[in-house]
Short mmCIF file of C-alpha atoms and ligand atoms in Angstrom, two decimals:
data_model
loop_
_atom_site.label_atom_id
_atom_site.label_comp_id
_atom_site.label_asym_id
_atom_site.label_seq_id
_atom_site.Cartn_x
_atom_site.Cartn_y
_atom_site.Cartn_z
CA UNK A 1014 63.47 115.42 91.29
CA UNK A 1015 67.19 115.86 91.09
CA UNK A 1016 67.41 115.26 87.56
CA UNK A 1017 70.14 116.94 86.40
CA UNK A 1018 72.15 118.18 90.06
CA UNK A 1019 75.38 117.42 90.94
CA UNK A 1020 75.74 116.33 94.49
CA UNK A 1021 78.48 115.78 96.79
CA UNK A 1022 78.04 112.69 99.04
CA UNK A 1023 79.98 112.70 102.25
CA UNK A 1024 80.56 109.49 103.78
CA UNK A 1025 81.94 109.08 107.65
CA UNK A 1026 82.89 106.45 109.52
CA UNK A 1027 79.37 105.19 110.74
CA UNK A 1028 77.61 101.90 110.69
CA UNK A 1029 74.93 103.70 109.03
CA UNK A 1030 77.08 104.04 105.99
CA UNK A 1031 75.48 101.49 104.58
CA UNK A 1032 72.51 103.10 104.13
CA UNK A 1033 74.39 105.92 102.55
CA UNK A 1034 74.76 103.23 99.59
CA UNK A 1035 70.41 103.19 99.57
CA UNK A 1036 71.26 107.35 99.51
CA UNK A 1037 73.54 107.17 96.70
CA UNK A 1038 71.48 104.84 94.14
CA UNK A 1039 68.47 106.57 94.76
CA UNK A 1040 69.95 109.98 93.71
CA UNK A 1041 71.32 108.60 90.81
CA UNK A 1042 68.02 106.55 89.91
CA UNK A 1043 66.61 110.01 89.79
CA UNK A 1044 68.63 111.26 87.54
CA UNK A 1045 71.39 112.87 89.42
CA UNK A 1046 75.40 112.90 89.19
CA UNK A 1047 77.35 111.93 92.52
CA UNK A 1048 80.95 111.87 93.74
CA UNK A 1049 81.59 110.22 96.84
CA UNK A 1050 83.95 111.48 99.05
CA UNK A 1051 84.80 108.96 101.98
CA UNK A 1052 86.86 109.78 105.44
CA UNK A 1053 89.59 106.83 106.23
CA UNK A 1054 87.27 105.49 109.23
CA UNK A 1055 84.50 105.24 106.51
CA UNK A 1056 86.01 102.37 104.45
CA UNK A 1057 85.62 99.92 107.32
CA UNK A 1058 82.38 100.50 107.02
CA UNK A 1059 81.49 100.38 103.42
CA UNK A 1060 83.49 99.36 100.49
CA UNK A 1061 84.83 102.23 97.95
CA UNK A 1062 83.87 99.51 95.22
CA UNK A 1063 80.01 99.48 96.23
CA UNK A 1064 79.93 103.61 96.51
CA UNK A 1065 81.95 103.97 93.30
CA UNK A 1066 80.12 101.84 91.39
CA UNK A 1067 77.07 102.93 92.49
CA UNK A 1068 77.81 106.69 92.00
CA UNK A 1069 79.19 106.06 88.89
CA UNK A 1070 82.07 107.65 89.88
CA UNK A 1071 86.00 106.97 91.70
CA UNK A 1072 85.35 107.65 94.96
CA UNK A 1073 88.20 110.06 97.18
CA UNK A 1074 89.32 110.10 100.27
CA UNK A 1075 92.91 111.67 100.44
CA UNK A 1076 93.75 114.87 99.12
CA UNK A 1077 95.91 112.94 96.07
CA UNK A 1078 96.55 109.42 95.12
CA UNK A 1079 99.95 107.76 95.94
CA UNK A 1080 100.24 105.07 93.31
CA UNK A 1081 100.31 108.05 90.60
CA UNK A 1082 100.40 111.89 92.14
CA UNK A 1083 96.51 112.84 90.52
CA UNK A 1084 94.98 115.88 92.88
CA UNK A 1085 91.64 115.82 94.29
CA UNK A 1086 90.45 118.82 94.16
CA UNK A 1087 88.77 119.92 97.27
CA UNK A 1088 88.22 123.58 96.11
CA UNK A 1089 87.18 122.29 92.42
CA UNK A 1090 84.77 119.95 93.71
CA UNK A 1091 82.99 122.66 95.97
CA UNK A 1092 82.41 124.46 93.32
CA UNK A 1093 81.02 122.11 91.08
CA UNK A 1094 78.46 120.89 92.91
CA UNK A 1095 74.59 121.86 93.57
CA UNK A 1096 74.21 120.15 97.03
CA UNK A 1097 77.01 118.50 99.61
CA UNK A 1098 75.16 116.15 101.82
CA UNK A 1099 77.35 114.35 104.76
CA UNK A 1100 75.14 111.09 105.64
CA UNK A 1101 76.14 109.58 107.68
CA UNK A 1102 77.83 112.83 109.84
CA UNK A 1103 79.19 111.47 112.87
CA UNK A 1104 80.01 113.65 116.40
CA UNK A 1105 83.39 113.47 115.62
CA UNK A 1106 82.98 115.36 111.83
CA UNK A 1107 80.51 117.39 113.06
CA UNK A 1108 82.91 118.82 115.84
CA UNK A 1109 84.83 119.54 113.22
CA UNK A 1110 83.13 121.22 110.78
CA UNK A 1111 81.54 123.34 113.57
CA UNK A 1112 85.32 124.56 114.26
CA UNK A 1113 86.77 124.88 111.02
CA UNK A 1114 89.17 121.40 111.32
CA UNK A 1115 90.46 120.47 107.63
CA UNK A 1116 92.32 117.70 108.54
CA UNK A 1117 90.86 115.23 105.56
CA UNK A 1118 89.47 115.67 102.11
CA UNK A 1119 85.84 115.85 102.97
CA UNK A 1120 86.06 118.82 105.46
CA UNK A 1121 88.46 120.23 103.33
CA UNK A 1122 85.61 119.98 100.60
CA UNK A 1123 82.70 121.24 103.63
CA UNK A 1124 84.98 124.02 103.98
CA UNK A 1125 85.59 124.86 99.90
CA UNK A 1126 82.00 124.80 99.39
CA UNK A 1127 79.42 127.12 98.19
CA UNK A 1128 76.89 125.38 97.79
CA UNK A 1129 73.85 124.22 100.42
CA UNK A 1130 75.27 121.79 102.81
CA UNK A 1131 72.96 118.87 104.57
CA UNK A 1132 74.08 116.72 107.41
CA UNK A 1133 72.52 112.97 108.69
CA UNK A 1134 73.87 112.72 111.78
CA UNK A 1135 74.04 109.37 113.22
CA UNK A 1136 75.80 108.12 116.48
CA UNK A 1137 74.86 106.75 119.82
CA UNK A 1138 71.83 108.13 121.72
CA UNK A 1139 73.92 109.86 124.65
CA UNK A 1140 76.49 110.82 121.89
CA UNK A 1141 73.83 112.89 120.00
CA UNK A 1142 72.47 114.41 123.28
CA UNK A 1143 75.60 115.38 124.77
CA UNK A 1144 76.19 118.93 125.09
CA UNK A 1145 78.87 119.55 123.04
CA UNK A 1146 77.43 117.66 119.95
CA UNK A 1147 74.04 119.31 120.27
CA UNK A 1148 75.57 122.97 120.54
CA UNK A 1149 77.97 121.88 117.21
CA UNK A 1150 74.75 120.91 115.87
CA UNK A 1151 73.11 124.00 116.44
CA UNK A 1152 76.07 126.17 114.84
CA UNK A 1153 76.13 124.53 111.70
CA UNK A 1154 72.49 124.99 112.12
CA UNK A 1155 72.82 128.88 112.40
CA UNK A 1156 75.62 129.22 109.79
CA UNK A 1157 73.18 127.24 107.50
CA UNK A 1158 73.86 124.08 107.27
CA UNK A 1159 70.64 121.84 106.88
CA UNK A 1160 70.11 118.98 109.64
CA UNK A 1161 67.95 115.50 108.70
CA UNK A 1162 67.42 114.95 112.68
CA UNK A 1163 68.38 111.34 113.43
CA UNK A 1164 65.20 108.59 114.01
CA UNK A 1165 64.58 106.96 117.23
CA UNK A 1166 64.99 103.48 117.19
CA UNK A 1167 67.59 100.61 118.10
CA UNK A 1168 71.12 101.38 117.72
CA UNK A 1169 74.05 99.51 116.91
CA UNK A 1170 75.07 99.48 120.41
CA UNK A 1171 72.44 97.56 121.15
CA UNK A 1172 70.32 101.15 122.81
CA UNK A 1173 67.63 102.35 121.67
CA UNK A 1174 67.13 106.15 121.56
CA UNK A 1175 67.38 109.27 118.92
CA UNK A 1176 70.67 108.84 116.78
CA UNK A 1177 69.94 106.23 113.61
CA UNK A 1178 70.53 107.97 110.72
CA UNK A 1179 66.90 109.29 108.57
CA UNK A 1180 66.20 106.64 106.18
CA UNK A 1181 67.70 107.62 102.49
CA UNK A 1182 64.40 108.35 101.02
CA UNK A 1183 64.24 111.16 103.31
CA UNK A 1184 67.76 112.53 102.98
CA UNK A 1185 67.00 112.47 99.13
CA UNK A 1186 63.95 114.25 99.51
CA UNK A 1187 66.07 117.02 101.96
CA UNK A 1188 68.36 117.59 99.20
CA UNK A 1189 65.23 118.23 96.99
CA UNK A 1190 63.62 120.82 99.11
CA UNK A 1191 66.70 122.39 100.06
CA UNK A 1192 67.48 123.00 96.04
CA UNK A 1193 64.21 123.60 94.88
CA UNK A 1194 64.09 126.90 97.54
CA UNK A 1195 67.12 127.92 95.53
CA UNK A 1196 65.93 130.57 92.94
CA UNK A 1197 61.63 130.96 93.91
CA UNK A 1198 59.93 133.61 95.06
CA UNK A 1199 57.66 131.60 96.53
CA UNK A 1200 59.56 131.01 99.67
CA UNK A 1201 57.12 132.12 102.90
CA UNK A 1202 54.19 132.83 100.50
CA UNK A 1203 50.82 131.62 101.89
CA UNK A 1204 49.24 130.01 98.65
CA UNK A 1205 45.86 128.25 98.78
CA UNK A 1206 45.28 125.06 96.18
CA UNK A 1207 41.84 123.39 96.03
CA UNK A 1208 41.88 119.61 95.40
CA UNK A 1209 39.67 116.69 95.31
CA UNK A 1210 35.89 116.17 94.68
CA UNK A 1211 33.28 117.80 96.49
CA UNK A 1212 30.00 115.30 97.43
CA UNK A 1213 26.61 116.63 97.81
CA UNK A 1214 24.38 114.76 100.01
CA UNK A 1215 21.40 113.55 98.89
CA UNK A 1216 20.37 111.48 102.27
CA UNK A 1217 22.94 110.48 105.20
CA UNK A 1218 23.99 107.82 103.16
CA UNK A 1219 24.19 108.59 99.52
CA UNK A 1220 25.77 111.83 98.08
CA UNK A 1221 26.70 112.76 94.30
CA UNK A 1222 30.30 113.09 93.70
CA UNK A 1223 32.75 112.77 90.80
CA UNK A 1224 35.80 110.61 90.03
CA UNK A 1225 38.27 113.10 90.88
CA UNK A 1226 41.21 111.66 92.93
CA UNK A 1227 43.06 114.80 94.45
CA UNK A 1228 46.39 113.93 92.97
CA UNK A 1229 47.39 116.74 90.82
CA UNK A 1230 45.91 119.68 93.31
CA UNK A 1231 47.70 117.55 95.93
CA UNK A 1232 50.99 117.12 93.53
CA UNK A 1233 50.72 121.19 93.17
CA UNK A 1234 50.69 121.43 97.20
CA UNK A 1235 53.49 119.49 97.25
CA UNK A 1236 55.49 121.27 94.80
CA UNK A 1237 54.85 124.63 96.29
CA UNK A 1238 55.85 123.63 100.04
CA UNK A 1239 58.64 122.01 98.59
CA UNK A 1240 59.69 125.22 97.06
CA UNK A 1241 58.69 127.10 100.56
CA UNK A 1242 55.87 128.28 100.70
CA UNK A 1243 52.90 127.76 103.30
CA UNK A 1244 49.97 125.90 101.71
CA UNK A 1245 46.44 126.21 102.21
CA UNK A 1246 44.91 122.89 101.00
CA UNK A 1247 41.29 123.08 100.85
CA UNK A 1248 40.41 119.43 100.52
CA UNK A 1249 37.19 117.35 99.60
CA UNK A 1250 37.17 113.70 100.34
CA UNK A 1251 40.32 111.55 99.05
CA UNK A 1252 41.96 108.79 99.78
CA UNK A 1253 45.76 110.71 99.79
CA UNK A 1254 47.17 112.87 102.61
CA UNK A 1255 49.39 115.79 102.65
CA UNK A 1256 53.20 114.68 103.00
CA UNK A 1257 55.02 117.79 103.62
CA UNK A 1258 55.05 120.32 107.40
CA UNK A 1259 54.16 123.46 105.74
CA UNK A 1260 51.03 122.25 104.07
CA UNK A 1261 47.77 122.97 106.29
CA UNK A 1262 44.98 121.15 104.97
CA UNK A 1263 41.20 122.24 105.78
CA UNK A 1264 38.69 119.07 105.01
CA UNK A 1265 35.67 119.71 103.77
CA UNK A 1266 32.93 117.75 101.84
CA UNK A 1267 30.08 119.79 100.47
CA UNK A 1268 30.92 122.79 97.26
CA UNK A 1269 29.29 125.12 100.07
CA UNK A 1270 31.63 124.30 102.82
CA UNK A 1271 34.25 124.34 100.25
CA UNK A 1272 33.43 127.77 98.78
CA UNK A 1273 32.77 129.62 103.02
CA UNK A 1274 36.71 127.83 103.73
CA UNK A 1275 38.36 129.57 100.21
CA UNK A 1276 36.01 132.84 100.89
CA UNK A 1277 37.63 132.39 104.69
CA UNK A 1278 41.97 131.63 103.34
CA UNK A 1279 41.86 133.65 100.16
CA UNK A 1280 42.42 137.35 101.46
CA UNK A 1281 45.23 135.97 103.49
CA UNK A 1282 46.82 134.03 100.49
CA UNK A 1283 49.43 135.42 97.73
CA UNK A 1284 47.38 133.60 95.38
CA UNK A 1285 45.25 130.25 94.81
CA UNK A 1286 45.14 127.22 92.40
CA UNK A 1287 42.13 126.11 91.92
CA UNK A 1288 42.07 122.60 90.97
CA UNK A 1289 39.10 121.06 92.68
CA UNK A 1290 36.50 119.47 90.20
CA UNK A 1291 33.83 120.92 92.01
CA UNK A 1292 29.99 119.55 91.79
CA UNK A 1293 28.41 121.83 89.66
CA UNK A 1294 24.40 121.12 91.18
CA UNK A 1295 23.57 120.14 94.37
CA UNK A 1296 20.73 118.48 95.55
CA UNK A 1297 17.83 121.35 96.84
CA UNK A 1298 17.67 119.58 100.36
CA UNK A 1299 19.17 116.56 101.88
CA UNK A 1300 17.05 114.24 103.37
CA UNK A 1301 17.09 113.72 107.20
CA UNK A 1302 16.65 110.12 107.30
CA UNK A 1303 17.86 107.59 104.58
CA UNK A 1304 15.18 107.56 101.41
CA UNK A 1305 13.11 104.32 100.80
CA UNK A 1306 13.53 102.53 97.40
CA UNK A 1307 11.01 103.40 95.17
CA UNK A 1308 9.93 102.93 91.72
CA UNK A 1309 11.01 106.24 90.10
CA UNK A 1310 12.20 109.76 92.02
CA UNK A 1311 13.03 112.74 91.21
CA UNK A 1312 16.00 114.82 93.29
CA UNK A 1313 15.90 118.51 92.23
CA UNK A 1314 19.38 120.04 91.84
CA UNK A 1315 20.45 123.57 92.51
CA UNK A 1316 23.51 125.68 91.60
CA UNK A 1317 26.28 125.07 93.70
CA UNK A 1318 28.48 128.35 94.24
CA UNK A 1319 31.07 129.12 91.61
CA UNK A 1320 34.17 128.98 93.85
CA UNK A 1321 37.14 130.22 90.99
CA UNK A 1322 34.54 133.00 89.98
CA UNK A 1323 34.14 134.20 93.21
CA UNK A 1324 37.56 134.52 93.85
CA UNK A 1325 37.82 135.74 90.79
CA UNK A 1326 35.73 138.89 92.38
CA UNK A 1327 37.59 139.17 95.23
CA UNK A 1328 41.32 139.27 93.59
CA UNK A 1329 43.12 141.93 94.38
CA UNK A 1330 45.63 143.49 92.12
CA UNK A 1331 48.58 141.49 94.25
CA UNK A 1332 46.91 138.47 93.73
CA UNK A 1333 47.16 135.38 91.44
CA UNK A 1334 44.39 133.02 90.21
CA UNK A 1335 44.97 130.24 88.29
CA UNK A 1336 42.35 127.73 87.38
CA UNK A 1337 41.74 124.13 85.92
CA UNK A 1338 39.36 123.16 82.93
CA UNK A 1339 38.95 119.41 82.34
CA UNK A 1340 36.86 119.43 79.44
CA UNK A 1341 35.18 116.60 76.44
CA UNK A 1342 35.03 118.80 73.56
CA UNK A 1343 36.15 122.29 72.10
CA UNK A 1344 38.17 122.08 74.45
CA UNK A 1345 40.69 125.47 73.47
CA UNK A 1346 37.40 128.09 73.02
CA UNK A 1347 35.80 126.65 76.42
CA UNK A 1348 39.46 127.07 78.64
CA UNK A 1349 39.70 130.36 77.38
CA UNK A 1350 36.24 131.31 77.79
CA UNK A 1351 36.43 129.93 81.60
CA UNK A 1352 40.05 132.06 82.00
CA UNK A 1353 37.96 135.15 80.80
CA UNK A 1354 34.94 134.62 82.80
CA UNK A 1355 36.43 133.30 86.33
CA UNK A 1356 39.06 136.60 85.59
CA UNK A 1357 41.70 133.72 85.95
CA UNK A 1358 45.54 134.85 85.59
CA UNK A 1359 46.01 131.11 83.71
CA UNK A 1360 43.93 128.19 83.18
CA UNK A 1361 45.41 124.66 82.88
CA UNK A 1362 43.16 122.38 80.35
CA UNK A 1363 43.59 119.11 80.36
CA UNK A 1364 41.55 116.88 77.70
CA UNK A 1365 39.34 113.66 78.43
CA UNK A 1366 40.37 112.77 74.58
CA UNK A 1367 43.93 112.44 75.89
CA UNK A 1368 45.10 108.56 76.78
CA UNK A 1369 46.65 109.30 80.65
CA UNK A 1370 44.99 112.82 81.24
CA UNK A 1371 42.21 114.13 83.75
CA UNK A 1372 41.17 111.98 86.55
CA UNK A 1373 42.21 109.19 88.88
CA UNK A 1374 45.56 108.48 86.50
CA UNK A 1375 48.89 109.12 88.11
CA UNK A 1376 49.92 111.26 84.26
CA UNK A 1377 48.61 114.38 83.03
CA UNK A 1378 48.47 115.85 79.70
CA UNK A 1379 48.28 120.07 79.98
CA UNK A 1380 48.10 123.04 77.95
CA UNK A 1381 48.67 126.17 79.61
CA UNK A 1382 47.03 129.14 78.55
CA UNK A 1383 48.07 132.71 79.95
CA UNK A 1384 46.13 135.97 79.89
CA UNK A 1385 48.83 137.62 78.05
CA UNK A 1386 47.62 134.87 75.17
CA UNK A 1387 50.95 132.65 75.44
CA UNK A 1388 49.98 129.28 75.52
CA UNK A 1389 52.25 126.28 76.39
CA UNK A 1390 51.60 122.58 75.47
CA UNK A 1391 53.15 119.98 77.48
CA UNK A 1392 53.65 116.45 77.08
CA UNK A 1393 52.27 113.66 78.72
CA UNK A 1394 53.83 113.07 82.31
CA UNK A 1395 53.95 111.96 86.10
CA UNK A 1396 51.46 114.51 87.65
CA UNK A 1397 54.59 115.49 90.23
CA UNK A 1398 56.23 116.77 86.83
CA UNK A 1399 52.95 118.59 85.48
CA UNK A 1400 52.78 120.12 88.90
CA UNK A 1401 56.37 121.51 88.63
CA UNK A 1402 55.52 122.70 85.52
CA UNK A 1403 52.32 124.98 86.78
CA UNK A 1404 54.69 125.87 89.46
CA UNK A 1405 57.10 127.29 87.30
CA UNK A 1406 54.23 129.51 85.81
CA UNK A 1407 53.20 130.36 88.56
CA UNK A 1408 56.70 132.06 89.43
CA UNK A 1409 55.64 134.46 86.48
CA UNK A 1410 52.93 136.08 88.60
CA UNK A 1411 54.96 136.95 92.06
CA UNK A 1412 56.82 140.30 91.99
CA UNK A 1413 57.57 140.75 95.71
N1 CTP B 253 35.26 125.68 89.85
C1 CTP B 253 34.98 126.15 91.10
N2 CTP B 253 33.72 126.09 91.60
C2 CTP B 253 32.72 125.53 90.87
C3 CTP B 253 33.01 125.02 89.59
C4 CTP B 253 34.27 125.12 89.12
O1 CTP B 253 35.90 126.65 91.77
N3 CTP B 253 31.51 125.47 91.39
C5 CTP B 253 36.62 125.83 89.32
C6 CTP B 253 37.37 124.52 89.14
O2 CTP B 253 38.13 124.22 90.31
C7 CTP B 253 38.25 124.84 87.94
C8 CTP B 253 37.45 125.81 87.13
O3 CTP B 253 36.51 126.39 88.04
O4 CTP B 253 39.44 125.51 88.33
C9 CTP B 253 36.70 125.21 85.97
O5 CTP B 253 35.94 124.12 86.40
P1 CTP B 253 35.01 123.33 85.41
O6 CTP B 253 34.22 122.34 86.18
O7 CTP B 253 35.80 122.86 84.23
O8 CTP B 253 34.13 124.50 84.88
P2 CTP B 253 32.68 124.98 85.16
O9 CTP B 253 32.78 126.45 85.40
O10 CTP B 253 32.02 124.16 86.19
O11 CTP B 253 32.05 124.76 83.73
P3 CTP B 253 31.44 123.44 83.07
O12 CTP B 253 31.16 122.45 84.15
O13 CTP B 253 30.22 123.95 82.40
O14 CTP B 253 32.47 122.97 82.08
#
């Protein structure tokens, strides 16, 4: 979310710049604060009316205004802001930037700033895979600069190849990842995050399962790749997938194949999450061929392996364990009972007798209680939120 950051939006001359407009709303819709700075070229494109009422904000383009003398700031506004993102960037600015020309306000700003820098570039197919625009790309690359690589598709020239801009959603979400690795230490950290239901087969077509959905263990995943790190998601069988590169997901069905994957990823992890609602019994043998109806039957159940405990075993002193209760009843004495027993670093109750908590909702409704005996309560929200906010306690427990 970019509630709250304050982003630079560079606009160049581009067809694409109307997309920027898509860019612009949907960082404000999330809560964030824009000014748009446009080159000359860009204004042919897209009106400063549409970007400045969108943003909110005047838009700039020259380095003052002539009806009445009033300074933009370049060096002011590179220093107020979070995140400068140039969508489109055309070859032309790019050149530029990669060779230090300040010849308008926006690479005047580019060059003023401190903050992370993100380009879109977006230009003609042979443009974009000429030399000289691929080795500017790569030195903004080295000096930092974060690249949204152009789609393939059909171009305004009528081509079709690599050089439309990234559709806005995805610049927005750049601009997310690249500010949410500001200030973690979870950067490069392997970190493995159970998720989902497990289903124990009774025959080869029936199985006992649960109503879990996989949202907030996937939510979590999300959160911690988009902070950086590598994610281990040991999965049982849901109906979402993974969004994000650095999450490598392991499917598996059964609590037993569950329980051999985390015994396999947890010694190479900096820590786990343990959110799976694991089956507690499973049946004591699984049929080979599909069982007959019949008047009454009896399945006997076994213990399935306790996964949380058993990493709970293996934890080393460098290693963090967090784990979930969902729970009816009493629900305070039996999360801190299950935080003692799995030798959990935190557990995260949530409460059946909350409206919006637990499973298959899109909200969540935690507590967090730590070892130390702090306990948080948080209020009902989005599970992306809930998982920001067990990332955030997570931060607690890495030192290195
Ligand atoms: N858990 C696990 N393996 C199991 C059972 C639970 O890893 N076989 C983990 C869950 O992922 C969760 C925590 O342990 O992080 C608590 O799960 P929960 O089902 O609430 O607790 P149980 O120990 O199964 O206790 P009960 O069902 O009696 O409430």
């Amino acid at each position: 979310m970019l509630k709250g950051k304050k982003i630079i939006v560079g606009v160049c001359g581009g067809i694409a710049a109307y997309k920027t407009a898509y860019l612009v709303r949907e960082i404000v819709k999330q809560g964030g604060e824009v000014r748009v700075v446009m080159t000359q070229m860009a204004k042919q494109f897209i009106t400063p009316l549409t970007m400045a009422t969108l943003s909110k904000n005047p838009i700039m383009v020259d380095f003052f205004d002539p009806e009445n003398g009033a300074w933009n700031s370049h060096v002011g506004l590179g220093t107020w802001a979070d995140a400068m993102v140039i969508a489109p960037a055309t070859a032309n600015t790019i050149a530029k930037m990669a060779n230090g020309i300040a010849d308008n306000l926006l690479l005047t700003t580019y060059l003023s700033a401190r903050c992370p820098i993100i380009i879109a570039p977006a230009m003609d197919l042979d443009m974009y895979a000429h030399p000289a625009t691929q080795q500017n790309i790569d030195l903004l690359k080295q000096r930092g600069v974060v690249v949204v690589d152009p789609d393939a598709g059909e171009l305004a020239s009528g081509l079709s190849g690599k050089g439309r801009m990234a559709e806005p959603e995805s610049i927005a979400e750049t601009i997310d990842d690249v500010l949410a690795q500001i200030d973690t230490k979870l950067k490069g950290k392997r970190i493995m995050v159970t998720a989902g239901p497990t289903y124990e087969r009774i025959d080869p077509v029936r199985f006992i399962g649960n109503y879990s959905s996989g949202k907030m263990g996937y939510a979590i995943a999300e959160e911690l790749a988009k902070r950086g790190a590598i994610v281990e998601l040991i999965s049982g069988p849901v109906k979402i997938a993974a969004k994000r590169k650095n999450i490598i997901v392991t499917k598996t069905e059964s609590a037993a194949e569950m329980y051999a994957a985390a015994c396999e990823i947890f010694p190479k992890c900096k820590g786990a999450i343990m959110s799976a609602a694991v089956a507690d019994f499973t049946p004591s043998q699984c049929a080979d061929s599909k069982i007959k109806n019949k008047q009454t039957m009896q399945i006997t159940l076994v213990p399935t392996p306790d996964i949380a405990a058993a990493m709970g075993k293996m934890k080393q002193k460098t290693q963090f364990l967090v784990g979930f209760a969902l729970e009816t009843d009493h629900e305070e004495i039996n999360a801190l009972e299950k935080l003692q027993k799995k030798n959990l670093d935190f557990i995260v109750l949530n409460s059946l007798r909350d409206a919006g908590a637990g499973f298959m909702t899109d909200t969540n409704k935690v507590t967090i209680y730590h070892r130390d005996g702090v306990h948080i309560a948080y209020e009902l929200k989005p599970k992306a939120e809930v998982a920001s906010d067990i990332v955030n306690s997570i931060e607690r427990y890495i030192n290195d």
